Coordinates of C-alpha atoms in Angstrom, one line a residue:
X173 CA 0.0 0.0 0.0
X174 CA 1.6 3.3 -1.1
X175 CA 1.8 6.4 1.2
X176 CA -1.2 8.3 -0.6
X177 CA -3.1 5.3 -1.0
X178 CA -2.5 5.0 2.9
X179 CA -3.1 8.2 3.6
X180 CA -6.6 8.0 1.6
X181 CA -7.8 4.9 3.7
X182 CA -7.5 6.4 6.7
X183 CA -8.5 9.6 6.3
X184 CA -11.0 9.7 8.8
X185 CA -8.9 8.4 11.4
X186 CA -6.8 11.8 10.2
X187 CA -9.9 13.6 10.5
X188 CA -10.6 12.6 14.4
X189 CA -7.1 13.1 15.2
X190 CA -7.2 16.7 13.5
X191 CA -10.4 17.3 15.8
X192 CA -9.4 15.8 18.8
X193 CA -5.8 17.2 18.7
X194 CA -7.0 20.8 18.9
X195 CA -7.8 20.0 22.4
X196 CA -3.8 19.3 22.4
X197 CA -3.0 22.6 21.3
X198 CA -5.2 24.2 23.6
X199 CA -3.2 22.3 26.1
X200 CA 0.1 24.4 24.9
X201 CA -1.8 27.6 24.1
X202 CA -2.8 28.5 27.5
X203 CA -0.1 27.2 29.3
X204 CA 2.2 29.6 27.9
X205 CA 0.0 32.9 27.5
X206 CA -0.2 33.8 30.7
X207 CA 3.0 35.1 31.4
X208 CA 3.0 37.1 28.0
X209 CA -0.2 38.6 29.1
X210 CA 0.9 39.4 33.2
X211 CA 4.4 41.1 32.2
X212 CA 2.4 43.7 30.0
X213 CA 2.5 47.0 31.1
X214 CA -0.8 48.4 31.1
X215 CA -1.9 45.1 32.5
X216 CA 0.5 46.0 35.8
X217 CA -1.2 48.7 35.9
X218 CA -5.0 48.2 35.3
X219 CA -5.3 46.0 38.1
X220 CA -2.9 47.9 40.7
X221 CA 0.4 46.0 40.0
X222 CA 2.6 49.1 40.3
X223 CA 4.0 51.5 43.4
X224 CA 2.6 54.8 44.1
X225 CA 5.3 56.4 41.9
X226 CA 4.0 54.3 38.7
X227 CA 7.3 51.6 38.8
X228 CA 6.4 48.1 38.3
X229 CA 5.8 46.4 42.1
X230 CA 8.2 43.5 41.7
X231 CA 6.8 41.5 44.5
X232 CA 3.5 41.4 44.1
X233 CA 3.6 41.1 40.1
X234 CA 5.5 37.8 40.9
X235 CA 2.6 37.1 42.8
X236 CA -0.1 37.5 40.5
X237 CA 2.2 35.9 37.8
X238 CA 2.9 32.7 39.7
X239 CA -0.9 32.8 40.4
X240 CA -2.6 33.1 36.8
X241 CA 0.0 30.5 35.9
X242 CA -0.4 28.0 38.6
X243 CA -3.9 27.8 38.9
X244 CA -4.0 26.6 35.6
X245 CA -1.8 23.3 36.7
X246 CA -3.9 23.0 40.0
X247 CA -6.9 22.8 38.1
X248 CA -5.3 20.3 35.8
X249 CA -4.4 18.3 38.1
X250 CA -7.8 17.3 39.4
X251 CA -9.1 16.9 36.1
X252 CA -6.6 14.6 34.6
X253 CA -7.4 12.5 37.8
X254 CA -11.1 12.9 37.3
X255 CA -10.8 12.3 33.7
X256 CA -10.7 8.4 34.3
X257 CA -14.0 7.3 36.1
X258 CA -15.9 9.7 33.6
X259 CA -14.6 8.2 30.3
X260 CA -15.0 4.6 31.2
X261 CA -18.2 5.2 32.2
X262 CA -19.6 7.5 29.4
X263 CA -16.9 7.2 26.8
X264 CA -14.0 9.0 25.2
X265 CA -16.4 11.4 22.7
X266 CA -18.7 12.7 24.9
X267 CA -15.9 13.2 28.0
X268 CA -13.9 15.5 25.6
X269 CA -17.3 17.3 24.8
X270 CA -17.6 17.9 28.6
X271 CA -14.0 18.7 29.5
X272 CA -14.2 20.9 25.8
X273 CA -17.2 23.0 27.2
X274 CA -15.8 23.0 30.7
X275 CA -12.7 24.7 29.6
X276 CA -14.5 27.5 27.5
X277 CA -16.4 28.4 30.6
X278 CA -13.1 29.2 31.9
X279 CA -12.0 30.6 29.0
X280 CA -15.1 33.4 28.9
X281 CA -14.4 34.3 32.5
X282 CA -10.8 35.4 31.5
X283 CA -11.4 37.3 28.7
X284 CA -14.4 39.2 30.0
X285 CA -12.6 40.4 33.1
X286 CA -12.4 43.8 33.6
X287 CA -13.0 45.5 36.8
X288 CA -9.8 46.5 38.7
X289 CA -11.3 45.5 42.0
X290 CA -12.1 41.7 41.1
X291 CA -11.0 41.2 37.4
X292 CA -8.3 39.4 38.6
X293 CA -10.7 36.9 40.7
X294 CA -12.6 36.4 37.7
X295 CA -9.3 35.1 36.0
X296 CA -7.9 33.3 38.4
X297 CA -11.1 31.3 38.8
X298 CA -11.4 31.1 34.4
X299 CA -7.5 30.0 34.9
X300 CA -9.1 27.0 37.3
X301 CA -11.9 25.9 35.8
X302 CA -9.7 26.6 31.9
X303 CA -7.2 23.7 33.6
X304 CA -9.8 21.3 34.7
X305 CA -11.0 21.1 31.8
X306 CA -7.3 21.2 30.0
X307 CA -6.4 18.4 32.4
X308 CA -9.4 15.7 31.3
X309 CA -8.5 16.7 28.0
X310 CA -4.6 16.3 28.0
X311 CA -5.7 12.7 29.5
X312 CA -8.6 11.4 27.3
X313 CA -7.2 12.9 24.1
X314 CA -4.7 10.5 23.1
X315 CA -6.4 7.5 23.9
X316 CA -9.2 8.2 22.6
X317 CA -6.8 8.6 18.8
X318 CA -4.6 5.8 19.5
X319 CA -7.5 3.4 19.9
X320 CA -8.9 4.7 17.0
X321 CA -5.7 4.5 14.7
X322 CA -4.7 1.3 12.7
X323 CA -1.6 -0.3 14.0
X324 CA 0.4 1.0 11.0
X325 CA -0.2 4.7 12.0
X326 CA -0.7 4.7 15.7
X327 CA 2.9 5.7 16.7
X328 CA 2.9 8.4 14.4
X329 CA -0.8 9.6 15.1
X330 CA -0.4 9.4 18.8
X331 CA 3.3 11.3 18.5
X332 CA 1.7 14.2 17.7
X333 CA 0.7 15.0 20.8
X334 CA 4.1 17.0 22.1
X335 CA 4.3 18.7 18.8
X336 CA 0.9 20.2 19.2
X337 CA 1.8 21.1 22.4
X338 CA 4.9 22.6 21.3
X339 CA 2.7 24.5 18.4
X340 CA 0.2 25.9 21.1
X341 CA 3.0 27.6 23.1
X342 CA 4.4 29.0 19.8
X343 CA 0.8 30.5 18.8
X344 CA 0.6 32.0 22.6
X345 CA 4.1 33.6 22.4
X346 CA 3.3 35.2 18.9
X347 CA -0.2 36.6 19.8
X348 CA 1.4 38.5 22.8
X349 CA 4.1 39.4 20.8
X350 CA 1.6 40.9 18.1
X351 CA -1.2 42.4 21.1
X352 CA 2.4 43.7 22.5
X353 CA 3.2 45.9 19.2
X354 CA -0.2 46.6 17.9
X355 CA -2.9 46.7 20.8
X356 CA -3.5 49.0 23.9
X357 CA -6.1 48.5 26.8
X358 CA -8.0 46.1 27.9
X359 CA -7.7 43.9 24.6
X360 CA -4.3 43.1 25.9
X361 CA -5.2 40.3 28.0
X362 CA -8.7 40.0 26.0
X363 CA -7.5 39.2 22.6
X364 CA -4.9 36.3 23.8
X365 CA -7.6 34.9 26.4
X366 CA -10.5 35.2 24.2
X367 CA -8.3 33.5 21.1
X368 CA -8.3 30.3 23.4
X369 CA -12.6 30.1 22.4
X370 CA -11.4 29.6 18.9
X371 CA -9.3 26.3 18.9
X372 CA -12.1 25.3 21.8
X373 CA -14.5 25.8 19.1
X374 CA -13.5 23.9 16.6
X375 CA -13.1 20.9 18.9
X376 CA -16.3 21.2 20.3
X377 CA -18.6 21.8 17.0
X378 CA -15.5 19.1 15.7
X379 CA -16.4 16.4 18.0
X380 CA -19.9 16.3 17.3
X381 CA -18.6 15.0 13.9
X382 CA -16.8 11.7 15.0
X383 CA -17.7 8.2 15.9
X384 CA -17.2 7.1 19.1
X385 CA -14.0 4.7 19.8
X386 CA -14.6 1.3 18.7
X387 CA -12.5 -0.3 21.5
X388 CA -14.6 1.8 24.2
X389 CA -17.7 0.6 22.6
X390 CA -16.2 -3.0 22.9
X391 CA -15.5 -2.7 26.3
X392 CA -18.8 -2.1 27.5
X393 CA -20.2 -4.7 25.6
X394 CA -21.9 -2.4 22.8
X395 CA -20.2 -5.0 20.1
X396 CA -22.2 -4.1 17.3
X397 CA -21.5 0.1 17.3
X398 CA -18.0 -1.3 17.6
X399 CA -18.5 -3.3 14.4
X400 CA -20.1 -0.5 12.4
X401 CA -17.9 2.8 14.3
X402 CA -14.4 0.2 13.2
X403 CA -16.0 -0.4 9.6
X404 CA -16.2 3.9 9.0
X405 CA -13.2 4.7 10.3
X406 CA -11.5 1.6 8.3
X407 CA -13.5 2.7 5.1
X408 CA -14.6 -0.8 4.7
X409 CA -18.1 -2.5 4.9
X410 CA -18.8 -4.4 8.6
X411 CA -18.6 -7.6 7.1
X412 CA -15.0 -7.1 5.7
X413 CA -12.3 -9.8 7.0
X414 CA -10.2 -7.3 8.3
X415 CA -12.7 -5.6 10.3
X416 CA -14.1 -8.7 11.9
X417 CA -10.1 -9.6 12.6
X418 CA -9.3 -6.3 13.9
X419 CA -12.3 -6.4 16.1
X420 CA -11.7 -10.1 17.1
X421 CA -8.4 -8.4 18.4
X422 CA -9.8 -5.8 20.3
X423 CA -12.1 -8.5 22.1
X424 CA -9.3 -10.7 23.0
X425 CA -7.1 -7.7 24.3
X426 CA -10.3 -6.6 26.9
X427 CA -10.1 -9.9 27.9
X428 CA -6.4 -10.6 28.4
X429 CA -6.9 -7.2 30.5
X430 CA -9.7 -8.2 32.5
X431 CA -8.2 -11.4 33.6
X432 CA -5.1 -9.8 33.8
X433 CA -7.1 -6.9 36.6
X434 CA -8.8 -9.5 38.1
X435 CA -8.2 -9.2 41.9
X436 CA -5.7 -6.9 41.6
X437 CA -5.4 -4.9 45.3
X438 CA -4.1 -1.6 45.7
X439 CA -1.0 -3.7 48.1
X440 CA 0.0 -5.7 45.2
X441 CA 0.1 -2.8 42.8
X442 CA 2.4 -0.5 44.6
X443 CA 4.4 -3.4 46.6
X444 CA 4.4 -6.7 44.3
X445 CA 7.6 -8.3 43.6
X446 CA 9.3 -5.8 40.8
X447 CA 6.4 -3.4 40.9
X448 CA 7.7 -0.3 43.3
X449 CA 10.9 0.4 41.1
X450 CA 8.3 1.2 38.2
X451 CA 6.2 3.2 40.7
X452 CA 9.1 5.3 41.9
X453 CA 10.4 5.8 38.0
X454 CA 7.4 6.8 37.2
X455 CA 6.7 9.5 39.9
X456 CA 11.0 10.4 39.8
X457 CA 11.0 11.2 35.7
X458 CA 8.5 13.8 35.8
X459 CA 9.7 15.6 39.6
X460 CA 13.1 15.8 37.4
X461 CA 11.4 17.1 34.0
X462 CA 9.9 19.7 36.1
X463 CA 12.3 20.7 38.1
X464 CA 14.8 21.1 34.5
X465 CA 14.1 24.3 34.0
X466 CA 12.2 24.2 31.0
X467 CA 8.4 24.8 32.1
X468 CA 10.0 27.9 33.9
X469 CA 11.6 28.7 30.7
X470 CA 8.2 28.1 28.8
X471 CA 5.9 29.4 31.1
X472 CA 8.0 33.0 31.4
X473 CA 9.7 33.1 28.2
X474 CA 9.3 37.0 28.3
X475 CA 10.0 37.5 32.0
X476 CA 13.6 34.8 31.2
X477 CA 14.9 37.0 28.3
X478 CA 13.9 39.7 29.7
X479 CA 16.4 38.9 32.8
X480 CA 19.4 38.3 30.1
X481 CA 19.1 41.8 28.9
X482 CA 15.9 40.8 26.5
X483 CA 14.5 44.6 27.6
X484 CA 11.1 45.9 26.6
X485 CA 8.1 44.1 25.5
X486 CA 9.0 43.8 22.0
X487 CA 12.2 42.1 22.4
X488 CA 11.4 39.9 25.4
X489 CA 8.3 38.5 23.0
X490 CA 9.7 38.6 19.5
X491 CA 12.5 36.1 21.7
X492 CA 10.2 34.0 23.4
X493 CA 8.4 33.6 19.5
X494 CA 11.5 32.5 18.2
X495 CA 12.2 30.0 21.1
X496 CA 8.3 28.1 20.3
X497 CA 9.5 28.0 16.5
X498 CA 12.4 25.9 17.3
X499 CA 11.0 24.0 19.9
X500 CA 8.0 23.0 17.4
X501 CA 10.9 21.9 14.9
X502 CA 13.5 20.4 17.1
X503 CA 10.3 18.4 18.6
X504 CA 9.1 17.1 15.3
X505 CA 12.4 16.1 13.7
X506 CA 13.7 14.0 17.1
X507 CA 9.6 12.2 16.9
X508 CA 9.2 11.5 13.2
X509 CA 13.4 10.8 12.6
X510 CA 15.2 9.7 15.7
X511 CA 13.2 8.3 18.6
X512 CA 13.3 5.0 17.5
X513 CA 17.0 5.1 16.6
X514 CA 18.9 6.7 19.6
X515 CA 17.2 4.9 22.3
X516 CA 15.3 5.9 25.3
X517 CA 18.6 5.7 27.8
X518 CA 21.1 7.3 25.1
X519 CA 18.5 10.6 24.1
X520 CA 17.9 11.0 27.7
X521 CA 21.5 11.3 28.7
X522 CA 22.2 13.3 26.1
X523 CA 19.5 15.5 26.5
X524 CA 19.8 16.0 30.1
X525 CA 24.3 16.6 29.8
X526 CA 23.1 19.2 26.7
X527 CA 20.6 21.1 28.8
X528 CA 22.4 21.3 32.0
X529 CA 26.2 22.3 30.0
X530 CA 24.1 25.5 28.4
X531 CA 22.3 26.5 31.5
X532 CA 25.9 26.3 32.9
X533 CA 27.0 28.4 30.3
X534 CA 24.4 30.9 30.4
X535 CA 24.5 31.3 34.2
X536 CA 28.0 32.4 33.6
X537 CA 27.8 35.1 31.0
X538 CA 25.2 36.3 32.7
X539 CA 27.7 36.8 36.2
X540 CA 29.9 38.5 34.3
X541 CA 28.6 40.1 31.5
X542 CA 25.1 41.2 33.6
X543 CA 23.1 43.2 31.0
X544 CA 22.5 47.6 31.2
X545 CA 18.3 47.5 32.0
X546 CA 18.7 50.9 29.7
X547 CA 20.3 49.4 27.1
X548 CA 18.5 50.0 23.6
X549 CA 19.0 47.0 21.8
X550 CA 20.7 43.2 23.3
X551 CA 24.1 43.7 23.8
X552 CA 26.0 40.9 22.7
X553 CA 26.1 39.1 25.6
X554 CA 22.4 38.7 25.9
X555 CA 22.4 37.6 22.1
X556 CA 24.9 34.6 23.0
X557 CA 22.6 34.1 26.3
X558 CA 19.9 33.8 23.9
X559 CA 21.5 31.7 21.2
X560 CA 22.3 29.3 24.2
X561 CA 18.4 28.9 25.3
X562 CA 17.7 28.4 21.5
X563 CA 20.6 25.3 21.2
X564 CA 19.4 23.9 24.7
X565 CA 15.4 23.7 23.8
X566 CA 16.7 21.3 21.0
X567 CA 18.4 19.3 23.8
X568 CA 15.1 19.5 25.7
X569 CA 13.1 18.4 22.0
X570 CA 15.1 15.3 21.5
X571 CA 14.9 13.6 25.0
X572 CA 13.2 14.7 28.2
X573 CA 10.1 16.5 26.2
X574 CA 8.6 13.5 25.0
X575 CA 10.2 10.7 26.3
X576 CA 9.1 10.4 29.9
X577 CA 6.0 9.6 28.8
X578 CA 7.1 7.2 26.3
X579 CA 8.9 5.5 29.0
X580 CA 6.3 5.4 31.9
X581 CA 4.3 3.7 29.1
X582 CA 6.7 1.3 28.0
X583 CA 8.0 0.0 31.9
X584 CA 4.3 -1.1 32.9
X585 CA 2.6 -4.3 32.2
X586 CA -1.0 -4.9 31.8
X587 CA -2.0 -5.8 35.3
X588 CA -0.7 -1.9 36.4
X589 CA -0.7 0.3 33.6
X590 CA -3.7 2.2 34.8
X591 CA -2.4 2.7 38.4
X592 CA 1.5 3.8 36.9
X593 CA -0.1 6.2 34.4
X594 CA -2.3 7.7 36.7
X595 CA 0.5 8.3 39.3
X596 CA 2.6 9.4 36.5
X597 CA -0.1 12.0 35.5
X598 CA -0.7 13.2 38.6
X599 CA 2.9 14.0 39.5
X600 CA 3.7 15.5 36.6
X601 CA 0.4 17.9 37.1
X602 CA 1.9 18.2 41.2
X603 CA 5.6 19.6 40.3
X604 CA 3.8 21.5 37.4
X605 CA 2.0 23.5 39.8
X606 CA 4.9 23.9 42.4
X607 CA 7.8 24.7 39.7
X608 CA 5.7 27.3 37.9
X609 CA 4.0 29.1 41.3
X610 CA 7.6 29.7 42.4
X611 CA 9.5 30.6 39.1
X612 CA 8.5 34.4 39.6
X613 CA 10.4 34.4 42.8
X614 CA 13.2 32.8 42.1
X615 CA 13.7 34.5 38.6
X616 CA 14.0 37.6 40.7
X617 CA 15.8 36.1 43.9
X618 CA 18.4 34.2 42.1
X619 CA 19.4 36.4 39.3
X620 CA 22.0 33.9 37.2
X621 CA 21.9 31.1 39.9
X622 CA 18.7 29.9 38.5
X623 CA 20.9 28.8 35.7
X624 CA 23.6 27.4 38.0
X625 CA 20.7 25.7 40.0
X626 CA 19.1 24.2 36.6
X627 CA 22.1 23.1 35.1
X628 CA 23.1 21.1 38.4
X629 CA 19.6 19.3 38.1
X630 CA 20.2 18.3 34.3
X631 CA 23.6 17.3 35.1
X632 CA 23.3 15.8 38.9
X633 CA 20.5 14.4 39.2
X634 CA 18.9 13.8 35.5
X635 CA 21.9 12.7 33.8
X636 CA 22.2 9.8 36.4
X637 CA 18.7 9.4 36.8
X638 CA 18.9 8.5 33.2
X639 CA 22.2 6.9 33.5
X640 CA 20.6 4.3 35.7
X641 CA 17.5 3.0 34.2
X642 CA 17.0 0.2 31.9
X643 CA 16.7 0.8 28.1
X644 CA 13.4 -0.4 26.9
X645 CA 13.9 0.5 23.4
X646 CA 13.2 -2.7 21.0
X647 CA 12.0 -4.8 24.6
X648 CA 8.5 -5.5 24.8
X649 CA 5.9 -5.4 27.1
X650 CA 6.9 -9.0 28.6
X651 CA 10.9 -8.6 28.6
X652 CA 9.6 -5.5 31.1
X653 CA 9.1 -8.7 34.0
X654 CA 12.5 -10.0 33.7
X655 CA 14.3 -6.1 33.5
X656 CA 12.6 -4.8 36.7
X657 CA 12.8 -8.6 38.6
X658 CA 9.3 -9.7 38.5
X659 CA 10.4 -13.3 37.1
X660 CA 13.7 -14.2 36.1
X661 CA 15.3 -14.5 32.6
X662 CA 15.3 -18.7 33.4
X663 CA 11.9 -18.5 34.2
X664 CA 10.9 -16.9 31.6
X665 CA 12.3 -19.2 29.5
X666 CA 10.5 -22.2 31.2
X667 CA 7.8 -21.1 31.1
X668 CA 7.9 -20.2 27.3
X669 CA 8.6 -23.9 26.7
X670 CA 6.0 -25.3 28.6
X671 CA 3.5 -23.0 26.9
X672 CA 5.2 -24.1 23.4
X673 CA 4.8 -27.9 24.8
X674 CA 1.2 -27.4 25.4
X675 CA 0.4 -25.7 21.9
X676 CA 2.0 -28.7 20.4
X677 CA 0.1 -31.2 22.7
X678 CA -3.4 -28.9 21.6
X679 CA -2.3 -28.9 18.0
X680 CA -1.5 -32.5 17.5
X681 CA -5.3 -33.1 19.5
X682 CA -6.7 -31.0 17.2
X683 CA -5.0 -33.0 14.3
X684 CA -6.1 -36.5 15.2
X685 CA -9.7 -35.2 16.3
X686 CA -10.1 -33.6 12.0
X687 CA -8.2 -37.1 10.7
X688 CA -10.8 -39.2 13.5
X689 CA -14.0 -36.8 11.5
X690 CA -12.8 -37.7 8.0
X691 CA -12.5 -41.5 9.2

């Protein structure tokens, strides 16, 4: 089958993941506007961020800023958590709708705030109930594509999702960046908030459009929706061999899981024999992604260039653009080129030795070479400073961006996938919150030791945090038992033989039992 030929038969599987995927960029959009929208000016001083003599109050716009930001991560949080129950009970189309109209509730509240005395209420709680609904999303989103997507397309459907993350941040970065040249008042913060109702649009109106995933339908014993809902999205009639194969699949895969499930106590999960390493990976990879440096880079992209001599609205935002357009590149040439060819273990290490050698080198120029706030244009120290946070979201783009959660995914088996994702989830949604509530603070505490503090948690602790796990590259599912101590390699191996015995035995039965019918 040739690329246009495949491309043509699964078109509507293209389709949902165009609709569904919005929700994705979403994800990115809002997480990185805020910051673009708090370090405006008249922003500062609409809703009483400045001193008596009209100067920007440092303190309490670090407040407000960590506030909008984190509330957002808070919010996302509980509804990546509450995501679960909802979409196994009412399915992976209609929780998106939900979540979808959730988060443009949140999204109004934002963009009409106004009032100096409580607009900033009203956005805190839009930025709330914006991440609930960002958080189910984030969560139901790619399932609800990858069980939807034909083998032969799922990895590179489903590895989408960081590079329309990486695409929403970019489209937040240049819509302050043009509000900052071209717009004045209170269409500052309402053009970038309201712009969030257009991408939430589309999805919404979008998923009204698309069948319902088959292996959902399947699971709750709705076989024959599954049937017909496989058959459109395959572009083949119901009766079609592969369709009934695929779907004969799908049925024996809910049952290996069920069986699999069966009795499973929350003791065993969290304490079996091989299990807690997993557990403790899983939380560990995404304290350390964090903790990097580069949602506090992404998150306050103008406020970060700003403090390397980045001066002015314009510059600090025409930076911060140019930082999403590489990260959307560097992302998508490491996910459709190389993640299958480095390895997990290698691209981490190399990633995390990268990152922390540039924040090194960055923390440094910046001691010495500390940039003149009065200074018309970058001096050429902040360009280098700049050039270094360009080469070092490349670093981030090829290794800890998408691969922890290629990794958590990879480590579990069957019988605890569900509990390791959602601890995964949720502690990437915990140190998302902490990291970005207290980057304001430390931006302006530390000065250049933020870099020095980054670049010894690339270095220190992710380098050997990477250093020390298995690779899982080319492994599957099953190897994970033996790599993490579950069963040993001899075991195994027995047990693969006696399993082959007992095939044979069942094969030769079924032999004599057709040659005793013809008799």
């Amino acid at each position: 089958m040739g690329a246009s030929e495949g491309l043509f038969k699964n078109i509507r599987v293209y389709y949902l993941a165009f609709i569904v995927y919005w929700g994705i960029i979403l994800f990115g959009y809002d997480t990185g506007i805020a910051g673009g929208v708090v370090s405006q000016p008249y922003f500062q001083q609409h809703f009483g961020l400045t001193n008596a003599d009209g100067t920007k109050n440092v303190k309490r716009t670090n407040e407000v800023s960590s506030i909008v930001v984190s509330v957002l991560q808070g919010g996302a949080f509980f509804g990546a958590l509450g995501s679960a129950p909802v979409s196994g009970k009412y399915g992976r189309k209609w929780t998106l709708v939900a979540f979808t109209a959730i988060f443009t509730v949140g999204a109004i509240l934002t963009t009409v705030a106004n009032d100096p005395h409580n607009g900033l209420e009203l956005i805190y709680a839009g930025r709330v109930i914006s991440g609930f609904g960002i958080g189910g999303i984030s969560a139901v989103a790619p399932a609800f594509v990858s069980e939807c997507s034909p083998k032969e397309v799922r990895g590179r459907i489903t590895g989408l999702f960081q590079i329309m993350v990486a695409i929403g941040v970019m489209i937040s970065y240049f819509i302050n960046f043009g509000v900052g040249l071209h717009i004045s008042g209170v269409n500052l913060w309402r053009i970038p908030f309201g712009f969030q109702l257009v991408p939430a649009g589309i999805m919404l109106f979008g998923l009204l459009t698309v069948k319902e995933s088959p292996r959902w339908l399947a699971s709750v014993g709705r076989d024959q929706e599954a049937i017909t809902n496989l058959a459109y999205l395959r572009k083949e009639s119901e009766g079609s061999e592969n369709v009934l194969a695929e779907i004969a699949e799908i049925n024996a895969t809910i049952e290996e899981e069920r069986i699999a499930r069966e009795g499973l106590g929350f003791r065993e999960a969290f304490l079996g024999k091989g299990n807690l390493i997993r557990f403790v990976i899983a939380f560990g990879i995404f304290l350390l992604q964090q903790w990097g440096g580069q949602n506090s880079v992404g998150y306050y992209a103008p406020q970060i260039f700003a403090s390397i001599g980045y001066t002015g609205t314009k510059n600090s935002l025409l930076a911060s653009g140019i930082y999403g357009v590489i990260k959307v590149v560097a992302t998508a040439i490491f996910i459709f080129f190389a993640v299958e060819s480095l390895g997990r273990k290698l691209s981490l290490i190399i990633s995390s030795i990268g990152m922390g050698s540039l924040f090194f080198i960055i923390g440094a120029i910046l001691k010495t070479h500390p940039p003149d706030p009065k200074a018309a244009s970058p001096p050429p120290a902040s360009q280098a400073m700049a050039g270094m946070l360009y080469i070092y979201v490349c670093f981030y783009s090829m290794g800890w961006g998408p691969l922890p959660w290629v990794y958590v995914s990879d480590i579990f088996p069957t019988r605890t996938r569900h509990y390791g994702l959602a601890l995964a989830s949720a502690s990437q949604w915990l140190w998302n919150f902490v990291v970005s509530k207290v980057t304001p603070d430390m931006i302006t505490n530390l000065g250049y030791k933020i870099f020095l503090m980054f670049g010894a948690v690339n270095i220190g602790a992710m380098g050997l945090f990477s250093f020390l796990i298995p690779e899982t590259k080319g492994r599957s599912l099953e190897d994970m038992d033996v790599i993490f101590g579950s069963i040993s390699a001899e075991q195994r191996a027995a047990n693969i033989e006696q399993q082959g015995r007992a095939n044979e035995k069942k094969d030769s039965s079924s032999t004599r039992s057709v040659r005793d019918e013809k008799v």
